[in-house]
């Protein structure tokens, strides 16, 4: 067992309220419950010795390990092949079908042998509350209960378990055709789950397969990359908290953007930006229920702030809409391969990021278009927000990348302000609703003029990151997508050429150059996979189809073995940052759909 396997050497399983990472060696080294943003139970990925893990694998894993998803599902199969036999560990979580928040969450780990004989070993070492809470163990033959303050975890097997201090180990030998299993259930104290049997585990497996197959049949995608796109949309579903429809940015916290560096953030929250941009993508693929759920969640956040002082929205929230995300450092964790500090919570929640109003209005607009109507209460909330924004948009902010180097007049924030007013005007006309459209139009036009005059650099012949410099920024790749500029406008094509020179490295795209635009943090970072897919989108819209398709195909080589992406790609092609990253998979789908449409138009 590697102390710290590569970030990419993992698959994701989940039940639509929380999720777990399983390494290709059969180790659950990240799992938090009962929610994505709850304290961890297994966190060996952040500290091998203190974090806790759950290993289930062959006792002597000489040979090879392979991992794959059961087709079109979130059921993860880890295969172990050796001269003595071939065994499989099948990991899955029964998905939430109720939409009601629950304290009980079950990770099922089935084992079976398909050839020869395999000796499996089990080593379960939970460490509650990020390894800060002690637990007591009660063991009765095939069932163990780990008790910590306010929470219990039950480990039940179809084979005997034995005590190892306050942890559990077990061993079972299976021959070809035989099946076993271990079920790990997190629940409230006193809630005892039903013991597993081979028959029951088998039935649960097929129930989960049927759930995912039924759900995925909604997809309207008929393009060139169905496996890639469908794996991405399944991943977005896994990262969505079913009781509220909120999408978390990633399943993990603290995974580094640079190994050994300090850019280690908690991404288990819902960013207005990420969730809002997912709405159009989900609608394009036919998943209207998920898109509508997030729009409702977003409108609820706006309503909560009506009549109160301050900003109508903050950059991110917990999945239940709670705005409190105090940032804390886990000093007792060494971090992934020594990457510290390990943070929980996120101080960027208090930052001013004005672009979120554009993304929010874009999402609400898509939701209203889908519903073909606008409620009076919802429309009044929207108009009050835009009336306020028309008076307050022209302020420096921290920008999309959540820099900690001070507020600036970020061009991307202004572009998205233009989107907010443009969407509001379009909706007022579409639904014939009362609004101060003259005020909105004046604000929209003022934003446009400001960006064209102050966001443009004659030196670079490009639109730049902020008004006080000549630094390029890949976030501006969305300018043609949101229709701020035509995709073949000379000013835009010149900007795209400048990005090719300054930000693109072998088709991979950096967000910006931190050395040229200090962001208040030490160290460097890899290329941003989100930006690479936005680059594909922009190339396709500009008619540069050979480069767009080649870049998209090359980007697929950076996916991990089961089609998942982290936030960044490092210098040697390694995946960096929290994993898997919703924004990356969201932008992958966006790029695929745009590229498909462009290729279809030219008959390629």
PDB file of C-alpha atoms in Angstrom, residues 355-477:
ATOM      1  CA  UNK A 355     -18.790  38.073 -11.592  1.00  0.00           C
ATOM      2  CA  UNK A 356     -21.171  35.816  -9.659  1.00  0.00           C
ATOM      3  CA  UNK A 357     -24.110  38.120 -10.463  1.00  0.00           C
ATOM      4  CA  UNK A 358     -23.632  37.503 -14.161  1.00  0.00           C
ATOM      5  CA  UNK A 359     -23.454  33.763 -13.667  1.00  0.00           C
ATOM      6  CA  UNK A 360     -26.435  33.809 -11.319  1.00  0.00           C
ATOM      7  CA  UNK A 361     -28.607  35.744 -13.783  1.00  0.00           C
ATOM      8  CA  UNK A 362     -27.484  33.448 -16.587  1.00  0.00           C
ATOM      9  CA  UNK A 363     -28.610  30.414 -14.554  1.00  0.00           C
ATOM     10  CA  UNK A 364     -31.934  31.967 -13.551  1.00  0.00           C
ATOM     11  CA  UNK A 365     -32.521  32.919 -17.177  1.00  0.00           C
ATOM     12  CA  UNK A 366     -32.029  29.311 -18.286  1.00  0.00           C
ATOM     13  CA  UNK A 367     -34.394  28.112 -15.576  1.00  0.00           C
ATOM     14  CA  UNK A 368     -37.115  30.556 -16.570  1.00  0.00           C
ATOM     15  CA  UNK A 369     -36.719  29.638 -20.227  1.00  0.00           C
ATOM     16  CA  UNK A 370     -37.208  25.999 -19.280  1.00  0.00           C
ATOM     17  CA  UNK A 371     -40.297  26.732 -17.202  1.00  0.00           C
ATOM     18  CA  UNK A 372     -41.661  29.106 -19.888  1.00  0.00           C
ATOM     19  CA  UNK A 373     -42.873  31.353 -17.110  1.00  0.00           C
ATOM     20  CA  UNK A 374     -41.754  33.677 -14.334  1.00  0.00           C
ATOM     21  CA  UNK A 375     -43.497  33.868 -10.971  1.00  0.00           C
ATOM     22  CA  UNK A 376     -44.268  37.331  -9.633  1.00  0.00           C
ATOM     23  CA  UNK A 377     -42.295  36.752  -6.422  1.00  0.00           C
ATOM     24  CA  UNK A 378     -39.318  35.369  -8.299  1.00  0.00           C
ATOM     25  CA  UNK A 379     -39.343  38.231 -10.770  1.00  0.00           C
ATOM     26  CA  UNK A 380     -39.411  40.846  -8.006  1.00  0.00           C
ATOM     27  CA  UNK A 381     -36.405  39.178  -6.378  1.00  0.00           C
ATOM     28  CA  UNK A 382     -34.544  39.310  -9.672  1.00  0.00           C
ATOM     29  CA  UNK A 383     -35.419  42.947 -10.395  1.00  0.00           C
ATOM     30  CA  UNK A 384     -34.416  44.123  -6.931  1.00  0.00           C
ATOM     31  CA  UNK A 385     -31.079  42.343  -7.329  1.00  0.00           C
ATOM     32  CA  UNK A 386     -30.411  43.932 -10.721  1.00  0.00           C
ATOM     33  CA  UNK A 387     -31.543  47.398  -9.563  1.00  0.00           C
ATOM     34  CA  UNK A 388     -29.035  47.126  -6.706  1.00  0.00           C
ATOM     35  CA  UNK A 389     -26.310  45.830  -9.011  1.00  0.00           C
ATOM     36  CA  UNK A 390     -26.844  48.677 -11.478  1.00  0.00           C
ATOM     37  CA  UNK A 391     -25.682  51.027  -8.709  1.00  0.00           C
ATOM     38  CA  UNK A 392     -22.817  48.881  -7.388  1.00  0.00           C
ATOM     39  CA  UNK A 393     -21.131  46.988 -10.253  1.00  0.00           C
ATOM     40  CA  UNK A 394     -18.255  49.431 -10.735  1.00  0.00           C
ATOM     41  CA  UNK A 395     -16.023  48.294  -7.847  1.00  0.00           C
ATOM     42  CA  UNK A 396     -12.673  46.517  -7.568  1.00  0.00           C
ATOM     43  CA  UNK A 397     -12.991  42.914  -6.400  1.00  0.00           C
ATOM     44  CA  UNK A 398     -10.956  39.755  -5.779  1.00  0.00           C
ATOM     45  CA  UNK A 399     -11.943  38.170  -9.080  1.00  0.00           C
ATOM     46  CA  UNK A 400     -12.773  34.680 -10.283  1.00  0.00           C
ATOM     47  CA  UNK A 401      -9.490  33.131  -9.117  1.00  0.00           C
ATOM     48  CA  UNK A 402      -9.981  34.236  -5.499  1.00  0.00           C
ATOM     49  CA  UNK A 403      -6.583  35.884  -5.335  1.00  0.00           C
ATOM     50  CA  UNK A 404      -5.405  37.065  -1.945  1.00  0.00           C
ATOM     51  CA  UNK A 405      -3.313  39.938  -3.232  1.00  0.00           C
ATOM     52  CA  UNK A 406      -5.844  42.747  -3.009  1.00  0.00           C
ATOM     53  CA  UNK A 407      -8.834  43.955  -5.013  1.00  0.00           C
ATOM     54  CA  UNK A 408      -8.501  45.071  -8.614  1.00  0.00           C
ATOM     55  CA  UNK A 409     -10.732  46.046 -11.531  1.00  0.00           C
ATOM     56  CA  UNK A 410     -10.885  42.574 -13.051  1.00  0.00           C
ATOM     57  CA  UNK A 411     -12.025  42.472 -16.657  1.00  0.00           C
ATOM     58  CA  UNK A 412     -13.784  39.117 -16.274  1.00  0.00           C
ATOM     59  CA  UNK A 413     -15.897  40.516 -13.440  1.00  0.00           C
ATOM     60  CA  UNK A 414     -16.968  43.383 -15.697  1.00  0.00           C
ATOM     61  CA  UNK A 415     -17.783  41.043 -18.592  1.00  0.00           C
ATOM     62  CA  UNK A 416     -20.039  39.025 -16.317  1.00  0.00           C
ATOM     63  CA  UNK A 417     -21.650  42.228 -15.031  1.00  0.00           C
ATOM     64  CA  UNK A 418     -22.558  42.926 -18.656  1.00  0.00           C
ATOM     65  CA  UNK A 419     -24.048  39.412 -18.818  1.00  0.00           C
ATOM     66  CA  UNK A 420     -26.202  40.108 -15.739  1.00  0.00           C
ATOM     67  CA  UNK A 421     -27.798  43.189 -17.267  1.00  0.00           C
ATOM     68  CA  UNK A 422     -28.084  41.658 -20.723  1.00  0.00           C
ATOM     69  CA  UNK A 423     -29.879  38.603 -19.332  1.00  0.00           C
ATOM     70  CA  UNK A 424     -32.191  40.781 -17.259  1.00  0.00           C
ATOM     71  CA  UNK A 425     -33.147  42.841 -20.293  1.00  0.00           C
ATOM     72  CA  UNK A 426     -33.759  39.739 -22.363  1.00  0.00           C
ATOM     73  CA  UNK A 427     -35.992  38.222 -19.670  1.00  0.00           C
ATOM     74  CA  UNK A 428     -37.998  41.435 -19.219  1.00  0.00           C
ATOM     75  CA  UNK A 429     -38.727  41.427 -22.933  1.00  0.00           C
ATOM     76  CA  UNK A 430     -39.301  37.664 -23.159  1.00  0.00           C
ATOM     77  CA  UNK A 431     -41.870  37.531 -20.340  1.00  0.00           C
ATOM     78  CA  UNK A 432     -43.224  41.087 -20.686  1.00  0.00           C
ATOM     79  CA  UNK A 433     -42.461  41.811 -17.027  1.00  0.00           C
ATOM     80  CA  UNK A 434     -42.178  45.266 -15.391  1.00  0.00           C
ATOM     81  CA  UNK A 435     -38.639  46.445 -14.749  1.00  0.00           C
ATOM     82  CA  UNK A 436     -36.467  49.550 -14.853  1.00  0.00           C
ATOM     83  CA  UNK A 437     -35.098  48.485 -18.227  1.00  0.00           C
ATOM     84  CA  UNK A 438     -33.695  51.932 -18.975  1.00  0.00           C
ATOM     85  CA  UNK A 439     -31.515  51.733 -15.875  1.00  0.00           C
ATOM     86  CA  UNK A 440     -30.388  48.223 -16.760  1.00  0.00           C
ATOM     87  CA  UNK A 441     -29.640  49.220 -20.349  1.00  0.00           C
ATOM     88  CA  UNK A 442     -27.560  52.201 -19.258  1.00  0.00           C
ATOM     89  CA  UNK A 443     -25.601  49.971 -16.879  1.00  0.00           C
ATOM     90  CA  UNK A 444     -25.072  47.301 -19.525  1.00  0.00           C
ATOM     91  CA  UNK A 445     -23.819  49.815 -22.060  1.00  0.00           C
ATOM     92  CA  UNK A 446     -21.562  51.513 -19.520  1.00  0.00           C
ATOM     93  CA  UNK A 447     -19.948  48.190 -18.643  1.00  0.00           C
ATOM     94  CA  UNK A 448     -19.379  47.416 -22.317  1.00  0.00           C
ATOM     95  CA  UNK A 449     -17.749  50.752 -23.015  1.00  0.00           C
ATOM     96  CA  UNK A 450     -15.549  50.450 -19.939  1.00  0.00           C
ATOM     97  CA  UNK A 451     -14.293  46.967 -20.862  1.00  0.00           C
ATOM     98  CA  UNK A 452     -13.582  48.001 -24.454  1.00  0.00           C
ATOM     99  CA  UNK A 453     -11.655  51.079 -23.339  1.00  0.00           C
ATOM    100  CA  UNK A 454      -9.906  49.956 -20.140  1.00  0.00           C
ATOM    101  CA  UNK A 455      -9.774  46.164 -20.465  1.00  0.00           C
ATOM    102  CA  UNK A 456      -7.845  46.297 -23.727  1.00  0.00           C
ATOM    103  CA  UNK A 457      -4.036  46.389 -23.850  1.00  0.00           C
ATOM    104  CA  UNK A 458      -2.462  47.947 -26.913  1.00  0.00           C
ATOM    105  CA  UNK A 459       0.839  46.407 -25.900  1.00  0.00           C
ATOM    106  CA  UNK A 460      -0.543  42.868 -25.950  1.00  0.00           C
ATOM    107  CA  UNK A 461      -3.252  43.544 -28.550  1.00  0.00           C
ATOM    108  CA  UNK A 462      -5.575  41.672 -26.228  1.00  0.00           C
ATOM    109  CA  UNK A 463      -8.089  41.986 -23.437  1.00  0.00           C
ATOM    110  CA  UNK A 464      -6.243  41.566 -20.144  1.00  0.00           C
ATOM    111  CA  UNK A 465      -6.802  40.417 -16.574  1.00  0.00           C
ATOM    112  CA  UNK A 466      -7.428  43.806 -14.978  1.00  0.00           C
ATOM    113  CA  UNK A 467      -7.308  47.463 -15.892  1.00  0.00           C
ATOM    114  CA  UNK A 468      -3.947  48.230 -14.264  1.00  0.00           C
ATOM    115  CA  UNK A 469      -1.674  45.899 -16.219  1.00  0.00           C
ATOM    116  CA  UNK A 470      -0.987  43.808 -19.291  1.00  0.00           C
ATOM    117  CA  UNK A 471      -1.383  40.335 -17.770  1.00  0.00           C
ATOM    118  CA  UNK A 472      -3.418  37.857 -19.810  1.00  0.00           C
ATOM    119  CA  UNK A 473      -6.131  35.786 -18.133  1.00  0.00           C
ATOM    120  CA  UNK A 474      -7.746  32.608 -19.458  1.00  0.00           C
ATOM    121  CA  UNK A 475     -11.077  33.385 -17.773  1.00  0.00           C
ATOM    122  CA  UNK A 476     -11.716  35.770 -20.666  1.00  0.00           C
ATOM    123  CA  UNK A 477     -12.013  32.776 -22.985  1.00  0.00           C
TER     124      UNK A 477
END
